[in-house]
XYZ file of N, CA, C and O in Angstrom:
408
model
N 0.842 -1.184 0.000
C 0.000 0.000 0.000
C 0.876 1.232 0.000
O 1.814 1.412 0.777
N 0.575 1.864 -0.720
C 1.371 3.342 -0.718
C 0.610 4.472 0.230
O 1.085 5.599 0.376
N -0.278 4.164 0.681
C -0.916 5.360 1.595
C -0.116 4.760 3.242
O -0.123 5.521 4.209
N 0.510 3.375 3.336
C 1.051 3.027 4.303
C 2.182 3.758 5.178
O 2.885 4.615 4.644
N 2.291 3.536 6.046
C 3.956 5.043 6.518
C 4.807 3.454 6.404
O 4.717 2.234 6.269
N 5.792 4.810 6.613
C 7.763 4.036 6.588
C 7.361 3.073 7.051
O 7.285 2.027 6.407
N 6.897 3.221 8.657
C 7.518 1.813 9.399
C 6.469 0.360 9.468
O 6.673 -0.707 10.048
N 5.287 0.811 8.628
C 4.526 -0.493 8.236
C 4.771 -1.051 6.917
O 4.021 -1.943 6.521
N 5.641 -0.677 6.252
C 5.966 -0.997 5.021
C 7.232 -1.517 5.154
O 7.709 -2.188 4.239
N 8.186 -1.177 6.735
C 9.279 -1.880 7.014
C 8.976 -3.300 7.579
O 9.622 -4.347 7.524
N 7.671 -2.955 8.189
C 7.365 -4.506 9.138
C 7.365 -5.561 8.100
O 7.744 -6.709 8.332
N 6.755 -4.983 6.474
C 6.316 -6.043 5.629
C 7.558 -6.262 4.636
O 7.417 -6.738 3.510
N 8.322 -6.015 4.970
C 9.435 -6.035 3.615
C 10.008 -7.113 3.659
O 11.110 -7.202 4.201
N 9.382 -8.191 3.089
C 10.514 -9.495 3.271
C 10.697 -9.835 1.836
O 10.434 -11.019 1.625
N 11.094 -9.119 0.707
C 11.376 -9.601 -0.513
C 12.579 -8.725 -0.738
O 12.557 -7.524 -0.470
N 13.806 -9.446 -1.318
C 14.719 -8.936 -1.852
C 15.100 -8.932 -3.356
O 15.310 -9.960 -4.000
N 15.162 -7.775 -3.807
C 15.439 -7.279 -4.913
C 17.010 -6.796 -5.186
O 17.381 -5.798 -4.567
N 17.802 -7.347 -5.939
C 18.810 -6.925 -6.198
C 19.305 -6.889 -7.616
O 18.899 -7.699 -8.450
N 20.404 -5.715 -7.961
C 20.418 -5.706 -9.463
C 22.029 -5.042 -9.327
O 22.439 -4.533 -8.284
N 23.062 -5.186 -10.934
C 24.060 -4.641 -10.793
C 23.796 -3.328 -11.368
O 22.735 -2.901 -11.822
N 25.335 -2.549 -11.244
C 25.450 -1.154 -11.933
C 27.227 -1.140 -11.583
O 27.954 -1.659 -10.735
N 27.451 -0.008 -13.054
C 28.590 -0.288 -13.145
C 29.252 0.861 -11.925
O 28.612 1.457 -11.058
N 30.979 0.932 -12.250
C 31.283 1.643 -11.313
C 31.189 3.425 -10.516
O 31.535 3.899 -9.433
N 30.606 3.895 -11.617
C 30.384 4.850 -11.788
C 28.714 5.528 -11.773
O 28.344 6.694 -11.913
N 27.899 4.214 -11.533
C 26.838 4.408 -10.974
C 27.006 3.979 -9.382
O 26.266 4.340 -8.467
N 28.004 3.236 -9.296
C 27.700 3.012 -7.969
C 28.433 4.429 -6.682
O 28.129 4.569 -5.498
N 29.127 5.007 -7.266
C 29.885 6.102 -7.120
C 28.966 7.167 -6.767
O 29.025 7.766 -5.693
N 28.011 7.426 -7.791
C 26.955 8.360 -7.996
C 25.542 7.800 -6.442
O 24.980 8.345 -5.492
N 25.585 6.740 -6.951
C 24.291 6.623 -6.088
C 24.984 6.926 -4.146
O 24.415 7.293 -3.118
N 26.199 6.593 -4.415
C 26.713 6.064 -2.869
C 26.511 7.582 -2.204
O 26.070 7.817 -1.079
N 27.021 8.694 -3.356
C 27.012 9.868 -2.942
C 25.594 10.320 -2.789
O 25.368 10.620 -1.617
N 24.644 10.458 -3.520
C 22.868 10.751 -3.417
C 22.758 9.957 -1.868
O 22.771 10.783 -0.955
N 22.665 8.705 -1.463
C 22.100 8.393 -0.312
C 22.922 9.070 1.168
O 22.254 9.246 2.187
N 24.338 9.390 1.133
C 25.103 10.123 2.023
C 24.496 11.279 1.770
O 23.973 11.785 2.762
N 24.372 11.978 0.578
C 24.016 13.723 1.164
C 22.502 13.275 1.531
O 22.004 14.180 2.201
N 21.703 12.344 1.363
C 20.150 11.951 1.536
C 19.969 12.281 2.842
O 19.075 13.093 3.083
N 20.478 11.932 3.556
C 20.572 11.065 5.538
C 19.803 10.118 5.291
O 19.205 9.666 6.267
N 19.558 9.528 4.035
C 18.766 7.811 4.223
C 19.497 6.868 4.101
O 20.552 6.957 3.474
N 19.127 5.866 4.622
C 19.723 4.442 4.771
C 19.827 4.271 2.852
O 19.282 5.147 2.180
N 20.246 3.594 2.445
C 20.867 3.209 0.905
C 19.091 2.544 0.311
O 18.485 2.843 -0.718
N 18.663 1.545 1.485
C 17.396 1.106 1.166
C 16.361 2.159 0.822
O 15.720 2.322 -0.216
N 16.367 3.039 2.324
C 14.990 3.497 2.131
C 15.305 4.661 0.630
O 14.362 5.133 -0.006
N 16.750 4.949 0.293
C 16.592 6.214 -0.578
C 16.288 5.523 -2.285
O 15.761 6.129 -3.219
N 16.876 3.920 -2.285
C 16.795 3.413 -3.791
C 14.488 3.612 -3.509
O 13.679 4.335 -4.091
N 14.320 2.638 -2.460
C 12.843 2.634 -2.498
C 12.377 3.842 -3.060
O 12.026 3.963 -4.234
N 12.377 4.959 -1.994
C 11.673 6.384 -2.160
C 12.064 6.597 -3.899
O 11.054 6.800 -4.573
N 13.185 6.578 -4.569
C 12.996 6.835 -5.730
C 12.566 6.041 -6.628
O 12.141 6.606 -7.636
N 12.522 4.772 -6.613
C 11.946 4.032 -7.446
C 10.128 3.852 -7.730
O 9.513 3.410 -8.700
N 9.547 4.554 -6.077
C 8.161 4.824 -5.964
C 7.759 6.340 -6.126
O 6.690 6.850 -5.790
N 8.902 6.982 -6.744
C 8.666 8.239 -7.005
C 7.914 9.338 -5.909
O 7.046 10.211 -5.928
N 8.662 8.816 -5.144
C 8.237 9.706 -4.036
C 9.733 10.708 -3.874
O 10.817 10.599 -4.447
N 9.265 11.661 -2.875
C 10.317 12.910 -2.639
C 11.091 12.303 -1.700
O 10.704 11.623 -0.751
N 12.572 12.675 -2.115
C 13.348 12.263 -1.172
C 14.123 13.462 -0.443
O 15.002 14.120 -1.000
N 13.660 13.676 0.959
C 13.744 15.315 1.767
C 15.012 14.762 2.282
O 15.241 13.586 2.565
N 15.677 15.615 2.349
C 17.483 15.390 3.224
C 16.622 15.743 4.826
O 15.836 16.494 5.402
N 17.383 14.694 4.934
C 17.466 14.494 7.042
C 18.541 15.335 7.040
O 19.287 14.826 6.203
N 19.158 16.471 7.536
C 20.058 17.629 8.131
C 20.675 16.183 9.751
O 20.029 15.661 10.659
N 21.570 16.123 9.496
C 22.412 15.506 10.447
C 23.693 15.737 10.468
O 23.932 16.501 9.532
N 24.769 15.448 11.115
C 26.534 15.773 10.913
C 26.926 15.049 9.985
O 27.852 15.610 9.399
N 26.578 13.674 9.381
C 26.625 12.690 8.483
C 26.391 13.589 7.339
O 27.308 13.381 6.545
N 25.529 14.562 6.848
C 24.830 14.907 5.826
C 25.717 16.023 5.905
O 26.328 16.013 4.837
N 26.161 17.099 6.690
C 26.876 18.580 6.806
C 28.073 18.198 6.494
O 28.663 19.058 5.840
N 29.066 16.644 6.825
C 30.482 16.626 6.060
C 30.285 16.312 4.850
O 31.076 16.665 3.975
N 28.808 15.337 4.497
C 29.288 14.741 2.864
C 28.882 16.263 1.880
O 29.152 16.228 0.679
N 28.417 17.186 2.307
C 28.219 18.677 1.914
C 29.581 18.881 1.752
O 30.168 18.652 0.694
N 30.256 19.421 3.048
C 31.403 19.835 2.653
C 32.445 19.105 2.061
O 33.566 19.502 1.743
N 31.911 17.921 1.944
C 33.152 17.086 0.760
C 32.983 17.348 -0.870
O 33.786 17.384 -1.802
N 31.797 17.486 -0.778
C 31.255 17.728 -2.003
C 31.656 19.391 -2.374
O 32.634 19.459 -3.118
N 31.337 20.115 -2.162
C 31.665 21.455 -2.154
C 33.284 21.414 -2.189
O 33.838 22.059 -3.079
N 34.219 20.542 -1.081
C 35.663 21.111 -1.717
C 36.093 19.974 -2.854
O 37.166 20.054 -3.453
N 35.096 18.865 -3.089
C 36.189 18.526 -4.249
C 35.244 19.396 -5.705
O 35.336 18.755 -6.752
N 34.540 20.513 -5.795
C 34.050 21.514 -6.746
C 34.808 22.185 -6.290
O 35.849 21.628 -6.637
N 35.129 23.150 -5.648
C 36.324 23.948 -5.491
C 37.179 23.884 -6.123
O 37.650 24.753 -6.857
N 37.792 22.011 -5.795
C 39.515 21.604 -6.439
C 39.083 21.402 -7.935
O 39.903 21.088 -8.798
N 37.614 21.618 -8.220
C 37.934 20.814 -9.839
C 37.477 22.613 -10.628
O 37.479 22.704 -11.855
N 37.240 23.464 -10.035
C 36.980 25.085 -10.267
C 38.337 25.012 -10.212
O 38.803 24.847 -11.340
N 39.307 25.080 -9.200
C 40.617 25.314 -9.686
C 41.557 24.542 -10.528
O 42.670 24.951 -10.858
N 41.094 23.515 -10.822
C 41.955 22.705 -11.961
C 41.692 23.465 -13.250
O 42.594 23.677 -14.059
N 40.356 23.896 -13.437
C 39.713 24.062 -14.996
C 40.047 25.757 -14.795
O 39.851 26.353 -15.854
N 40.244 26.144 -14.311
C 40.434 27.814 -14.061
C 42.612 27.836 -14.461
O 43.367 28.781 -14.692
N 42.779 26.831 -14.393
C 44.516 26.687 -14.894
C 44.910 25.957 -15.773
O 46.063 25.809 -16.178
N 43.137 25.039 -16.403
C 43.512 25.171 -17.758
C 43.036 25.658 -18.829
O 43.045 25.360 -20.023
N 42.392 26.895 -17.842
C 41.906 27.486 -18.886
C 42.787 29.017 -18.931
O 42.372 30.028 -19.497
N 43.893 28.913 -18.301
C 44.915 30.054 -18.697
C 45.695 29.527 -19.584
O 46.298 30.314 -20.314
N 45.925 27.902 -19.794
C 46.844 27.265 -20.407
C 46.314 27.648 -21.833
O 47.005 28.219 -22.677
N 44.820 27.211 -22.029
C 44.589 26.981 -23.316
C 44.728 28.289 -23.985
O 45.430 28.464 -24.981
N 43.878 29.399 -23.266
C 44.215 30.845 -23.382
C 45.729 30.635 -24.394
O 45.675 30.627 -25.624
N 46.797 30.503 -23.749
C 47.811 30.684 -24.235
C 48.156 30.014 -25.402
O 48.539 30.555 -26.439
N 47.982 28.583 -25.171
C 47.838 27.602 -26.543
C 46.834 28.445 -28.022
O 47.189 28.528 -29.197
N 45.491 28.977 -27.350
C 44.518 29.259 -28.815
C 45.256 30.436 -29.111
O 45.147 30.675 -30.314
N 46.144 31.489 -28.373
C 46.610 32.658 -29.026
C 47.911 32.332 -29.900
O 48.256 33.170 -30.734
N 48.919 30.721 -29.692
C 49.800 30.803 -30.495
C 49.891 30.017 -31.391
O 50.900 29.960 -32.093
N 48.882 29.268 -31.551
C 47.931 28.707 -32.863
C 46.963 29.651 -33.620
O 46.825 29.347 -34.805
N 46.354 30.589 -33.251
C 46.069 31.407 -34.215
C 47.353 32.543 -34.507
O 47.356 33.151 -35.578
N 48.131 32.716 -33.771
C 49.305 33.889 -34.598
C 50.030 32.576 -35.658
O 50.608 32.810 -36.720
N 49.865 31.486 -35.184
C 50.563 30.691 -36.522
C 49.149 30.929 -37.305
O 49.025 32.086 -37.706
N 48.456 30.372 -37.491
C 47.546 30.509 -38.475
C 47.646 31.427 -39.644
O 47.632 31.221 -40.857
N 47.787 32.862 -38.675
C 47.701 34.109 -39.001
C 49.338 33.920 -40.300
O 49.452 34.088 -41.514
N 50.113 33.590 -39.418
C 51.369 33.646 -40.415
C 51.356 32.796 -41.752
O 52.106 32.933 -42.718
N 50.222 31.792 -41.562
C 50.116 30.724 -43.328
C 49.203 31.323 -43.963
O 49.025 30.826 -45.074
N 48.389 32.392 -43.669
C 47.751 33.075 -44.189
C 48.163 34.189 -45.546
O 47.542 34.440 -46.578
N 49.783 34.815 -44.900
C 50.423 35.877 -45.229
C 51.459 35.454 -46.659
O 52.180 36.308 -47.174
């Protein structure tokens, strides 16, 4: 029943469902259920029944934030130095250009 709450739908859960995914889904999902605050179960369920999945605010949920936030930081500063590089690369490929032109 879907009008049922969480914990009568936990009493009844005795069927297991399992399926693969490659590494890079599993990467992805591991991160969605850490920033979630849900257990891995209840967050695959809630999305597969298309229901909303609300973040539980816990200390669990405030570091995988700030992990997330500094490895965007480190990848803002990777692409911000190569993008002075390329800068430099597209200006001395077009002054060659410029010179087979002449």
């Amino acid at each position: 029943m879907l009008t049922c709450s969480l914990r009568c739908r936990r009493k009844w859960r005795n069927h297991t469902v399992a399926f693969r995914v490659s590494d890079e889904e599993s990467k992805l999902l591991n991160d969605l259920v850490v920033l979630s605050g849900l257990t891995k179960q209840d967050y695959i369920t809630r999305r597969l029944l298309c229901q909303d999945v609300e973040v539980q605010g816990n200390p669990r949920v405030y570091k995988a934030l700030k992990n997330q936030m500094a490895a965007i930081y480190e990848e803002l500063k990777r692409l911000e130095a190569l993008s002075s590089d390329n800068d430099e690369l597209i200006a001395i490929t077009l002054d060659g250009l410029k010179g087979e032109d002449e």
